[in-house]
Amino acid sequence: MIEERQEATFIDEQVIIEALEAGKKYSPLAVREVISKSLELNGLSLEELAALLWVDDPELEHEVYTAARKIKEQIYGKRIVFFAPLYVSNHCVNNCKYCAYKIDNDYPRRRLSMDEIRREVKVIENMGHKRIALEAGEDPVNCPIEYITAAMKQIYDTASGNGTIRRINVNIAATTVEEYKMLKDAGVGTYVLFQETYHRDTYSKVHCGPKADYDWHTTAMDRAFAGGIDDVGMGVLYGLYDWRFETVALLMHAQYLDKTYGVGPHTISFPRLRPAYGMSLDNFPYIVNDNDFKRIVASLRLSVPYTGMILSTREEPFFREEVVALGISQISAGSMTGVGEYSGLDEKATSGAVDDRNTCGRPDTPQFDVGDHRSLDEIIYDLLPEGYIPSFCTACYRSGRTGENFMALAKTAHIHEMCQPNALLTFQEYLCDYASPATRQRAVPAMERALMDVVPENLRQECRNRLERIKAGERDLYF
Ligand code: SAM
């Protein structure tokens, strides 16, 4: 039986510092042994991860990247899962130094009505998305859990043509076991909560309000598990503190969850600090540069081979594609980070007389500035020549393949047998219902190539049959 209030003793700063010191001393030969070990797909220790994070020889760095690409392709093939965030409320009682939702930012706040949610969801569905990440600021009065679960019901109930949302991941503030049970009952896919920073001192410096309670925030996943949620997603907001410390701490947290609950995080996200209304990046001395960011992603790919890794539209297009190759398995696309921004609710209210990039001070003020403004279709068009296959699959969650069941399948690589055909089936739906003619044309050779990766032969044949059924009008076929 879990205590609601616990101390986050599983994050031990002394152990992190010692791992970083030990990792710093690894010779190139020892680093190469770590890289070889990672290819066995059993993960790495804190010290081994630290050794990768200290590499400064370009040749060794290249070897880390090569291993990351290899592991990614072995486990995930060339599939990339797509999703869109949906910001439903920017009411917030916190005053986090990095966030546009902070209480000190004085602009009219908005919480979407159920009717507005329906309108936003239709826009997202009309792009071709099947997955939503629901996002909200923390405010128990203006945005209570009952509102979040009602919003989830509205999202699942909203259809536009052939479009439906089949999985909702939820990113809301740390809460109680009781409220996690409510999220579970409402059909949450993954519960996502970013740690922001694992460093206690920094954590208390950048937060003010209920979120400033480090122990409450850091033990949220324990309460989520106690509430019956077995898919959780973690992340550090890179730019608040030293990136090597944060990355080792993140692995420490993941290993703790794995040891305690028999299942590690389902996903790790890599948010990196972006400019936002009411904050300046100049006030954050730990901003992570592109090269270090790539190292973080690749080193974690080697350390937790079976965990899904997510990159958001915070990153710019060209750089995003580079990072995807190093281990990312899910990306967001066509994202809007303001409340009501998909359907231009605020623009309508002001007769469309405003530039939608210049929203500061309006109710749909974005939580941060997006770096990749391409549409979903443009992103897919750009990724196809690189051999990637977009996936809108949500089959695991709907077939009960979550938590321990999912990890057991993933670790024996059997998941690959289902993921590849499911990616193709959902991509075919996208091509039939939403793709531009140019994307459709580019997809033909890509689909043929990807079909050859469906094994065994009888599964490939069945996949071909189902692709034809989709072309003939059937939807939501999966293995
Ligand atoms: N209110 C929830 C909480 O407290 O965790 C959800 C947070 S918010 C909707 C999602 C995430 O956006 C935050 O956890 C934070 O990591 C990230 N974020 C906030 N401000 C940001 C910024 N300026 N740049 C990049 N990411 C930011």
Short mmCIF file of C-alpha atoms and ligand atoms in Angstrom, two decimals:
data_model
loop_
_atom_site.label_atom_id
_atom_site.label_comp_id
_atom_site.label_asym_id
_atom_site.label_seq_id
_atom_site.Cartn_x
_atom_site.Cartn_y
_atom_site.Cartn_z
CA MET A 1 0.00 0.00 0.00
CA ILE A 2 1.57 3.27 -1.10
CA GLU A 3 1.78 6.27 1.19
CA GLU A 4 0.40 9.37 -0.54
CA ARG A 5 3.26 11.43 0.91
CA GLN A 6 6.68 9.97 0.36
CA GLU A 7 10.20 11.29 0.16
CA ALA A 8 11.88 10.81 -3.22
CA THR A 9 14.85 8.97 -1.70
CA PHE A 10 15.35 6.99 -4.90
CA ILE A 11 16.97 10.07 -6.44
CA ASP A 12 20.28 10.17 -4.62
CA GLU A 13 22.39 13.16 -5.68
CA GLN A 14 25.55 11.74 -4.11
CA VAL A 15 25.24 8.53 -6.14
CA ILE A 16 24.68 10.59 -9.31
CA ILE A 17 27.78 12.70 -8.64
CA GLU A 18 29.85 9.56 -7.97
CA ALA A 19 28.61 7.92 -11.19
CA LEU A 20 29.56 11.07 -13.12
CA GLU A 21 33.03 11.12 -11.53
CA ALA A 22 33.60 7.43 -12.28
CA GLY A 23 32.29 7.75 -15.85
CA LYS A 24 34.64 10.64 -16.52
CA LYS A 25 37.62 8.35 -15.98
CA TYR A 26 36.68 5.77 -18.64
CA SER A 27 39.40 5.21 -21.24
CA PRO A 28 38.42 5.09 -24.94
CA LEU A 29 38.77 1.31 -24.70
CA ALA A 30 36.36 1.17 -21.75
CA VAL A 31 33.88 3.41 -23.61
CA ARG A 32 34.04 1.04 -26.59
CA GLU A 33 33.21 -1.84 -24.23
CA VAL A 34 30.16 0.11 -23.03
CA ILE A 35 29.06 0.64 -26.63
CA SER A 36 29.44 -3.11 -27.39
CA LYS A 37 27.53 -3.98 -24.23
CA SER A 38 24.69 -1.67 -25.25
CA LEU A 39 24.24 -3.65 -28.46
CA GLU A 40 23.16 -6.66 -26.35
CA LEU A 41 20.03 -4.56 -25.60
CA ASN A 42 20.08 -5.10 -21.84
CA GLY A 43 20.57 -1.44 -20.91
CA LEU A 44 23.44 0.27 -19.11
CA SER A 45 24.37 1.28 -15.56
CA LEU A 46 24.47 4.89 -14.35
CA GLU A 47 28.25 4.92 -14.54
CA GLU A 48 28.26 3.52 -18.08
CA LEU A 49 25.76 6.14 -19.20
CA ALA A 50 27.95 8.81 -17.57
CA ALA A 51 30.96 7.53 -19.53
CA LEU A 52 29.04 8.08 -22.79
CA LEU A 53 28.04 11.58 -21.72
CA TRP A 54 31.70 12.58 -21.18
CA VAL A 55 32.99 11.40 -24.58
CA ASP A 56 34.77 14.26 -26.32
CA ASP A 57 36.65 12.45 -29.08
CA PRO A 58 34.71 12.93 -32.37
CA GLU A 59 35.51 9.39 -33.52
CA LEU A 60 34.13 7.85 -30.32
CA GLU A 61 31.15 10.16 -30.51
CA HIS A 62 30.50 8.87 -34.01
CA GLU A 63 30.58 5.29 -32.64
CA VAL A 64 27.96 6.21 -30.01
CA TYR A 65 25.73 7.62 -32.77
CA THR A 66 26.20 4.57 -34.97
CA ALA A 67 25.20 2.27 -32.09
CA ALA A 68 22.15 4.43 -31.34
CA ARG A 69 20.99 4.19 -34.97
CA LYS A 70 21.55 0.43 -34.97
CA ILE A 71 19.58 -0.14 -31.75
CA LYS A 72 16.79 2.07 -32.92
CA GLU A 73 16.44 0.25 -36.21
CA GLN A 74 16.69 -3.16 -34.58
CA ILE A 75 13.84 -2.44 -32.16
CA TYR A 76 11.70 0.13 -33.96
CA GLY A 77 12.62 -0.45 -37.62
CA LYS A 78 12.01 2.80 -39.54
CA ARG A 79 8.65 3.52 -37.92
CA ILE A 80 7.81 6.92 -36.47
CA VAL A 81 4.64 7.30 -34.43
CA PHE A 82 2.82 10.66 -34.74
CA PHE A 83 0.70 12.60 -32.26
CA ALA A 84 -0.60 16.12 -31.61
CA PRO A 85 -0.77 17.99 -28.30
CA LEU A 86 -4.09 19.53 -27.25
CA TYR A 87 -3.89 22.34 -24.68
CA VAL A 88 -7.26 22.52 -22.96
CA SER A 89 -6.62 25.02 -20.14
CA ASN A 90 -3.96 27.62 -19.32
CA HIS A 91 -5.29 28.41 -15.86
CA CYS A 92 -2.36 27.85 -13.51
CA VAL A 93 -1.71 28.45 -9.83
CA ASN A 94 2.07 28.01 -10.16
CA ASN A 95 4.74 30.55 -10.96
CA CYS A 96 7.36 28.43 -12.76
CA LYS A 97 10.13 30.71 -14.04
CA TYR A 98 10.31 29.04 -17.48
CA CYS A 99 6.62 28.76 -18.37
CA ALA A 100 4.22 31.19 -20.09
CA TYR A 101 1.37 29.83 -17.93
CA LYS A 102 2.93 31.26 -14.74
CA ILE A 103 0.53 33.15 -12.54
CA ASP A 104 2.56 36.39 -12.77
CA ASN A 105 1.88 36.56 -16.52
CA ASP A 106 -1.16 38.74 -16.63
CA TYR A 107 -3.39 37.78 -19.57
CA PRO A 108 -6.94 36.46 -19.76
CA ARG A 109 -6.97 32.72 -19.10
CA ARG A 110 -9.07 30.24 -20.98
CA ARG A 111 -10.46 26.76 -20.38
CA LEU A 112 -12.09 25.15 -23.40
CA SER A 113 -15.77 24.30 -23.19
CA MET A 114 -16.79 20.80 -24.34
CA ASP A 115 -18.05 22.33 -27.55
CA GLU A 116 -14.71 24.06 -28.13
CA ILE A 117 -12.87 20.80 -27.44
CA ARG A 118 -15.01 19.12 -30.08
CA ARG A 119 -14.02 21.82 -32.58
CA GLU A 120 -10.31 21.54 -31.73
CA VAL A 121 -10.40 17.74 -31.98
CA LYS A 122 -12.03 17.86 -35.39
CA VAL A 123 -9.20 20.06 -36.68
CA ILE A 124 -6.66 17.57 -35.29
CA GLU A 125 -8.55 14.60 -36.75
CA ASN A 126 -8.78 16.32 -40.13
CA MET A 127 -4.98 16.46 -40.21
CA GLY A 128 -4.94 12.66 -39.86
CA HIS A 129 -3.94 12.26 -36.22
CA LYS A 130 -5.22 9.36 -34.08
CA ARG A 131 -3.33 10.22 -30.87
CA ILE A 132 -3.60 13.26 -28.67
CA ALA A 133 -1.43 14.40 -25.79
CA LEU A 134 -3.81 16.33 -23.54
CA GLU A 135 -2.08 19.21 -21.74
CA ALA A 136 -3.21 21.59 -19.02
CA GLY A 137 -1.84 23.96 -16.42
CA GLU A 138 -2.36 23.15 -12.74
CA ASP A 139 -5.45 24.67 -11.14
CA PRO A 140 -7.66 22.50 -8.91
CA VAL A 141 -10.50 25.04 -9.02
CA ASN A 142 -10.57 26.09 -12.69
CA CYS A 143 -9.26 22.81 -14.09
CA PRO A 144 -10.17 19.97 -11.68
CA ILE A 145 -9.76 16.28 -12.52
CA GLU A 146 -13.49 16.03 -13.33
CA TYR A 147 -12.94 18.57 -16.13
CA ILE A 148 -9.97 16.56 -17.47
CA THR A 149 -11.92 13.27 -17.52
CA ALA A 150 -14.92 15.00 -19.15
CA ALA A 151 -12.53 16.46 -21.76
CA MET A 152 -11.17 12.94 -22.41
CA LYS A 153 -14.69 11.61 -22.93
CA GLN A 154 -15.43 14.46 -25.32
CA ILE A 155 -12.24 13.74 -27.28
CA TYR A 156 -12.97 10.01 -27.56
CA ASP A 157 -16.58 10.77 -28.57
CA THR A 158 -15.67 13.25 -31.33
CA ALA A 159 -15.45 11.93 -34.88
CA SER A 160 -14.86 13.80 -38.11
CA GLY A 161 -15.40 11.71 -41.26
CA ASN A 162 -13.25 8.62 -40.77
CA GLY A 163 -11.26 10.40 -38.08
CA THR A 164 -11.36 9.40 -34.44
CA ILE A 165 -8.89 9.75 -31.60
CA ARG A 166 -7.91 6.28 -30.44
CA ARG A 167 -5.44 7.10 -27.69
CA ILE A 168 -5.16 10.04 -25.28
CA ASN A 169 -1.96 10.51 -23.32
CA VAL A 170 -2.35 12.98 -20.48
CA ASN A 171 0.20 15.50 -19.22
CA ILE A 172 -1.18 17.11 -16.07
CA ALA A 173 0.36 18.04 -12.75
CA ALA A 174 1.26 15.49 -10.07
CA THR A 175 -1.86 14.38 -8.23
CA THR A 176 -3.34 11.84 -5.79
CA VAL A 177 -3.83 8.07 -6.18
CA GLU A 178 -7.58 8.66 -6.26
CA GLU A 179 -7.27 11.08 -9.19
CA TYR A 180 -4.92 8.74 -11.07
CA LYS A 181 -7.61 6.05 -10.70
CA MET A 182 -10.06 8.47 -12.32
CA LEU A 183 -7.66 9.05 -15.21
CA LYS A 184 -7.27 5.30 -15.62
CA ASP A 185 -11.05 4.80 -15.67
CA ALA A 186 -11.38 7.57 -18.28
CA GLY A 187 -9.07 5.65 -20.63
CA VAL A 188 -5.68 7.32 -20.28
CA GLY A 189 -3.00 5.90 -22.58
CA THR A 190 0.27 7.11 -21.05
CA TYR A 191 0.36 9.42 -18.04
CA VAL A 192 3.13 11.89 -18.78
CA LEU A 193 4.84 14.08 -16.22
CA PHE A 194 8.12 15.86 -16.81
CA GLN A 195 10.39 16.11 -13.82
CA GLU A 196 11.67 19.47 -15.15
CA THR A 197 14.84 19.10 -13.01
CA TYR A 198 16.01 16.34 -10.69
CA HIS A 199 18.34 18.76 -8.90
CA ARG A 200 16.61 19.71 -5.64
CA ASP A 201 18.13 23.17 -5.23
CA THR A 202 17.40 24.16 -8.82
CA TYR A 203 13.92 22.65 -8.55
CA SER A 204 13.05 24.90 -5.62
CA LYS A 205 14.60 27.95 -7.31
CA VAL A 206 12.56 27.67 -10.53
CA HIS A 207 9.21 26.65 -9.02
CA CYS A 208 6.74 28.48 -6.83
CA GLY A 209 3.27 27.22 -5.85
CA PRO A 210 2.13 23.60 -5.30
CA LYS A 211 4.54 22.40 -8.00
CA ALA A 212 7.47 23.54 -5.83
CA ASP A 213 7.10 20.41 -3.66
CA TYR A 214 9.94 18.26 -5.04
CA ASP A 215 8.96 15.11 -3.19
CA TRP A 216 5.29 15.29 -4.22
CA HIS A 217 6.26 15.86 -7.85
CA THR A 218 9.02 13.24 -8.00
CA THR A 219 6.92 10.46 -6.42
CA ALA A 220 3.95 11.10 -8.75
CA MET A 221 4.72 8.01 -10.84
CA ASP A 222 4.50 5.84 -7.72
CA ARG A 223 1.00 7.15 -7.09
CA ALA A 224 0.10 6.70 -10.76
CA PHE A 225 1.11 3.02 -10.52
CA ALA A 226 -0.87 2.73 -7.27
CA GLY A 227 -3.87 4.15 -9.13
CA GLY A 228 -3.59 1.40 -11.76
CA ILE A 229 -1.78 3.30 -14.53
CA ASP A 230 1.03 1.11 -15.85
CA ASP A 231 2.19 3.28 -18.78
CA VAL A 232 4.03 6.35 -17.60
CA GLY A 233 6.13 8.88 -19.54
CA MET A 234 9.02 10.84 -18.09
CA GLY A 235 11.28 13.71 -19.17
CA VAL A 236 13.67 16.41 -18.07
CA LEU A 237 13.22 19.99 -19.21
CA TYR A 238 16.74 20.44 -20.55
CA GLY A 239 18.15 23.89 -19.85
CA LEU A 240 17.34 24.20 -16.15
CA TYR A 241 20.43 22.44 -14.76
CA ASP A 242 23.54 20.50 -15.85
CA TRP A 243 22.52 18.10 -18.64
CA ARG A 244 24.85 15.28 -17.54
CA PHE A 245 23.46 15.31 -14.00
CA GLU A 246 19.87 15.37 -15.28
CA THR A 247 20.42 12.50 -17.72
CA VAL A 248 21.98 10.19 -15.12
CA ALA A 249 19.18 11.12 -12.67
CA LEU A 250 16.56 10.30 -15.31
CA LEU A 251 18.07 6.83 -15.76
CA MET A 252 18.15 6.43 -11.97
CA HIS A 253 14.41 7.18 -11.84
CA ALA A 254 13.68 4.82 -14.75
CA GLN A 255 15.65 2.01 -13.11
CA TYR A 256 13.85 2.60 -9.81
CA LEU A 257 10.45 2.26 -11.52
CA ASP A 258 11.57 -0.87 -13.35
CA LYS A 259 12.88 -2.47 -10.14
CA THR A 260 9.90 -1.46 -8.01
CA TYR A 261 7.01 -2.09 -10.43
CA GLY A 262 8.54 -4.52 -12.93
CA VAL A 263 8.08 -1.96 -15.70
CA GLY A 264 10.13 1.07 -16.60
CA PRO A 265 8.81 4.22 -18.27
CA HIS A 266 6.84 3.62 -21.46
CA THR A 267 8.29 6.80 -22.93
CA ILE A 268 10.95 9.42 -22.30
CA SER A 269 10.44 12.89 -23.77
CA PHE A 270 13.18 15.40 -24.50
CA PRO A 271 11.75 18.87 -24.00
CA ARG A 272 14.39 21.57 -24.36
CA LEU A 273 13.80 25.08 -23.04
CA ARG A 274 12.23 27.42 -25.62
CA PRO A 275 11.52 31.14 -25.49
CA ALA A 276 8.12 31.84 -23.96
CA TYR A 277 6.01 34.83 -22.98
CA GLY A 278 7.33 36.39 -19.74
CA MET A 279 10.71 34.63 -19.72
CA SER A 280 14.06 35.09 -21.44
CA LEU A 281 16.48 32.28 -22.24
CA ASP A 282 19.26 34.67 -21.12
CA ASN A 283 18.25 33.99 -17.51
CA PHE A 284 18.97 30.27 -17.83
CA PRO A 285 22.70 29.47 -17.67
CA TYR A 286 22.38 25.75 -18.47
CA ILE A 287 20.96 25.98 -22.03
CA VAL A 288 21.87 22.77 -23.90
CA ASN A 289 23.49 23.15 -27.34
CA ASP A 290 22.56 20.97 -30.32
CA ASN A 291 25.57 18.71 -30.09
CA ASP A 292 25.06 17.93 -26.40
CA PHE A 293 21.36 17.40 -27.05
CA LYS A 294 22.15 14.77 -29.70
CA ARG A 295 24.51 13.07 -27.25
CA ILE A 296 21.75 12.95 -24.60
CA VAL A 297 19.30 11.27 -26.99
CA ALA A 298 21.82 8.77 -28.38
CA SER A 299 23.22 7.85 -24.95
CA LEU A 300 19.77 7.20 -23.53
CA ARG A 301 18.91 5.09 -26.60
CA LEU A 302 21.86 2.87 -25.60
CA SER A 303 20.82 2.86 -21.92
CA VAL A 304 17.07 2.08 -22.20
CA PRO A 305 16.70 0.35 -25.57
CA TYR A 306 13.03 -0.60 -25.18
CA THR A 307 11.67 2.73 -24.01
CA GLY A 308 9.82 4.86 -26.56
CA MET A 309 11.55 8.23 -27.04
CA ILE A 310 9.62 11.38 -27.97
CA LEU A 311 10.68 14.59 -29.70
CA SER A 312 8.28 17.54 -29.87
CA THR A 313 7.95 20.48 -32.25
CA ARG A 314 10.11 22.50 -29.85
CA GLU A 315 12.98 21.53 -32.20
CA GLU A 316 13.59 23.02 -35.68
CA PRO A 317 12.90 20.89 -38.81
CA PHE A 318 16.41 20.05 -40.04
CA PHE A 319 17.78 19.34 -36.59
CA ARG A 320 14.72 17.29 -35.73
CA GLU A 321 15.45 14.86 -38.53
CA GLU A 322 19.03 14.43 -37.32
CA VAL A 323 17.86 13.63 -33.79
CA VAL A 324 15.12 11.25 -34.96
CA ALA A 325 17.81 9.06 -36.54
CA LEU A 326 19.54 8.72 -33.15
CA GLY A 327 16.74 6.95 -31.37
CA ILE A 328 13.46 8.87 -31.44
CA SER A 329 10.37 6.71 -31.99
CA GLN A 330 7.54 9.29 -31.65
CA ILE A 331 7.18 12.89 -32.80
CA SER A 332 4.46 15.50 -32.61
CA ALA A 333 3.42 17.30 -35.79
CA GLY A 334 1.27 20.24 -36.80
CA SER A 335 1.29 21.29 -33.12
CA MET A 336 -0.34 24.33 -31.58
CA THR A 337 0.60 25.11 -27.98
CA GLY A 338 -2.05 27.74 -27.25
CA VAL A 339 -5.50 26.96 -25.85
CA GLY A 340 -8.02 27.03 -28.71
CA GLU A 341 -5.31 27.71 -31.30
CA TYR A 342 -6.14 24.84 -33.70
CA SER A 343 -9.55 26.20 -34.50
CA GLY A 344 -8.43 29.84 -34.15
CA LEU A 345 -10.97 30.49 -31.40
CA ASP A 346 -9.35 33.69 -30.31
CA GLU A 347 -8.82 34.95 -33.83
CA LYS A 348 -12.53 34.47 -34.49
CA ALA A 349 -13.35 36.42 -31.37
CA THR A 350 -11.20 39.31 -32.63
CA SER A 351 -12.40 39.18 -36.28
CA GLY A 352 -9.22 37.48 -37.45
CA ALA A 353 -7.29 40.76 -37.19
CA VAL A 354 -4.24 39.27 -35.49
CA ASP A 355 -1.10 37.47 -36.51
CA ASP A 356 -1.30 33.98 -35.04
CA ARG A 357 2.46 33.92 -34.29
CA ASN A 358 2.09 37.02 -32.15
CA THR A 359 -0.29 35.79 -29.50
CA CYS A 360 1.30 37.09 -26.30
CA GLY A 361 -1.23 38.47 -23.91
CA ARG A 362 -4.20 36.75 -25.57
CA PRO A 363 -6.15 33.87 -24.02
CA ASP A 364 -4.42 31.47 -26.43
CA THR A 365 -0.89 32.61 -25.49
CA PRO A 366 1.25 29.55 -26.36
CA GLN A 367 2.97 27.72 -23.52
CA PHE A 368 6.24 28.11 -25.46
CA ASP A 369 7.25 28.96 -29.04
CA VAL A 370 7.11 26.05 -31.48
CA GLY A 371 10.27 25.45 -33.60
CA ASP A 372 8.78 23.25 -36.33
CA HIS A 373 5.82 24.90 -38.08
CA ARG A 374 5.41 22.33 -40.86
CA SER A 375 2.06 20.59 -41.25
CA LEU A 376 1.75 16.85 -40.53
CA ASP A 377 1.61 16.19 -44.28
CA GLU A 378 4.76 18.24 -44.94
CA ILE A 379 6.66 16.40 -42.22
CA ILE A 380 5.60 13.03 -43.62
CA TYR A 381 6.55 14.15 -47.13
CA ASP A 382 10.02 15.13 -45.86
CA LEU A 383 10.57 11.89 -43.90
CA LEU A 384 9.56 9.40 -46.61
CA PRO A 385 12.76 9.69 -48.72
CA GLU A 386 14.78 8.89 -45.58
CA GLY A 387 13.05 5.51 -45.49
CA TYR A 388 10.77 6.29 -42.54
CA ILE A 389 7.28 4.83 -42.25
CA PRO A 390 4.77 6.99 -40.39
CA SER A 391 2.62 5.12 -37.90
CA PHE A 392 -0.69 6.15 -36.33
CA CYS A 393 -0.97 2.85 -34.51
CA THR A 394 -2.71 2.62 -31.14
CA ALA A 395 -3.21 -1.16 -31.15
CA CYS A 396 -1.14 -2.10 -28.07
CA TYR A 397 -3.12 0.01 -25.68
CA ARG A 398 -6.44 -1.14 -27.11
CA SER A 399 -5.40 -4.80 -27.00
CA GLY A 400 -4.25 -4.64 -23.39
CA ARG A 401 -0.56 -4.71 -24.34
CA THR A 402 0.51 -2.18 -21.69
CA GLY A 403 2.90 -2.09 -18.74
CA GLU A 404 4.52 -5.45 -17.99
CA ASN A 405 2.71 -7.21 -20.86
CA PHE A 406 4.09 -4.66 -23.31
CA MET A 407 7.63 -4.81 -21.94
CA ALA A 408 7.66 -8.64 -22.02
CA LEU A 409 6.66 -8.57 -25.69
CA ALA A 410 9.02 -5.71 -26.55
CA LYS A 411 11.99 -7.43 -24.93
CA THR A 412 11.54 -10.62 -26.94
CA ALA A 413 11.28 -8.47 -30.09
CA HIS A 414 7.86 -10.05 -30.91
CA ILE A 415 6.32 -6.59 -30.77
CA HIS A 416 8.17 -5.82 -34.02
CA GLU A 417 6.07 -8.45 -35.81
CA MET A 418 2.91 -6.54 -34.96
CA CYS A 419 4.23 -2.97 -35.12
CA GLN A 420 5.38 -3.06 -38.72
CA PRO A 421 2.05 -4.28 -40.20
CA ASN A 422 0.09 -2.00 -37.86
CA ALA A 423 2.18 0.98 -38.97
CA LEU A 424 1.44 0.15 -42.60
CA LEU A 425 -2.29 -0.28 -42.00
CA THR A 426 -2.61 3.04 -40.20
CA PHE A 427 -0.41 4.83 -42.74
CA GLN A 428 -2.64 3.46 -45.50
CA GLU A 429 -5.65 4.98 -43.71
CA TYR A 430 -3.76 8.30 -43.66
CA LEU A 431 -2.95 8.03 -47.36
CA CYS A 432 -6.58 7.30 -48.26
CA ASP A 433 -8.16 9.98 -46.07
CA TYR A 434 -5.72 12.89 -45.59
CA ALA A 435 -2.52 12.83 -47.66
CA SER A 436 -1.75 15.39 -50.35
CA PRO A 437 -1.30 13.99 -53.88
CA ALA A 438 2.48 14.57 -53.61
CA THR A 439 2.74 12.59 -50.36
CA ARG A 440 0.56 9.83 -51.78
CA GLN A 441 2.88 9.52 -54.73
CA ARG A 442 6.01 9.46 -52.56
CA ALA A 443 4.47 6.80 -50.34
CA VAL A 444 4.06 4.15 -53.04
CA PRO A 445 7.69 2.91 -53.15
CA ALA A 446 8.04 3.48 -49.39
CA MET A 447 5.06 1.20 -48.66
CA GLU A 448 6.39 -1.51 -50.97
CA ARG A 449 9.82 -1.42 -49.27
CA ALA A 450 8.28 -1.46 -45.80
CA LEU A 451 6.06 -4.43 -46.66
CA MET A 452 9.19 -6.50 -47.26
CA ASP A 453 10.02 -5.99 -43.57
CA VAL A 454 6.80 -7.72 -42.53
CA VAL A 455 7.71 -11.29 -41.61
CA PRO A 456 6.85 -14.13 -41.77
CA GLU A 457 5.53 -14.42 -45.30
CA ASN A 458 1.97 -15.39 -44.30
CA LEU A 459 1.74 -12.27 -42.09
CA ARG A 460 2.91 -10.16 -45.04
CA GLN A 461 0.19 -11.69 -47.19
CA GLU A 462 -2.45 -10.99 -44.55
CA CYS A 463 -1.13 -7.43 -44.26
CA ARG A 464 -1.50 -7.00 -48.05
CA ASN A 465 -5.09 -8.27 -47.79
CA ARG A 466 -5.91 -5.78 -45.07
CA LEU A 467 -4.28 -2.91 -46.99
CA GLU A 468 -6.62 -3.70 -49.86
CA ARG A 469 -9.60 -3.77 -47.46
CA ILE A 470 -8.61 -0.31 -46.22
CA LYS A 471 -8.36 0.97 -49.79
CA ALA A 472 -11.87 -0.41 -50.28
CA GLY A 473 -13.16 1.64 -47.35
CA GLU A 474 -12.73 -0.42 -44.14
CA ARG A 475 -11.02 1.30 -41.20
CA ASP A 476 -9.35 0.45 -37.88
CA LEU A 477 -7.93 -2.93 -38.82
CA TYR A 478 -5.04 -4.01 -36.62
CA PHE A 479 -3.05 -6.99 -35.41
N1 SAM B 1 0.89 21.41 -15.54
C1 SAM B 1 1.51 20.14 -15.83
C2 SAM B 1 2.74 19.99 -14.96
O1 SAM B 1 2.88 20.76 -14.04
O2 SAM B 1 3.52 19.08 -15.16
C3 SAM B 1 1.75 20.04 -17.29
C4 SAM B 1 2.86 20.87 -17.78
S1 SAM B 1 2.93 21.61 -19.34
C5 SAM B 1 1.38 21.48 -20.01
C6 SAM B 1 3.99 20.56 -20.22
C7 SAM B 1 5.47 20.83 -20.14
O3 SAM B 1 5.89 21.90 -20.96
C8 SAM B 1 6.05 21.17 -18.80
O4 SAM B 1 6.13 20.04 -17.98
C9 SAM B 1 7.41 21.74 -19.17
O5 SAM B 1 8.41 20.75 -19.15
C10 SAM B 1 7.22 22.20 -20.60
N2 SAM B 1 7.50 23.63 -20.74
C11 SAM B 1 7.04 24.66 -20.00
N3 SAM B 1 7.59 25.81 -20.39
C12 SAM B 1 8.45 25.53 -21.40
C13 SAM B 1 9.34 26.29 -22.21
N4 SAM B 1 9.49 27.60 -22.03
N5 SAM B 1 10.06 25.66 -23.15
C14 SAM B 1 9.93 24.34 -23.34
N6 SAM B 1 9.12 23.56 -22.61
C15 SAM B 1 8.38 24.14 -21.64
#
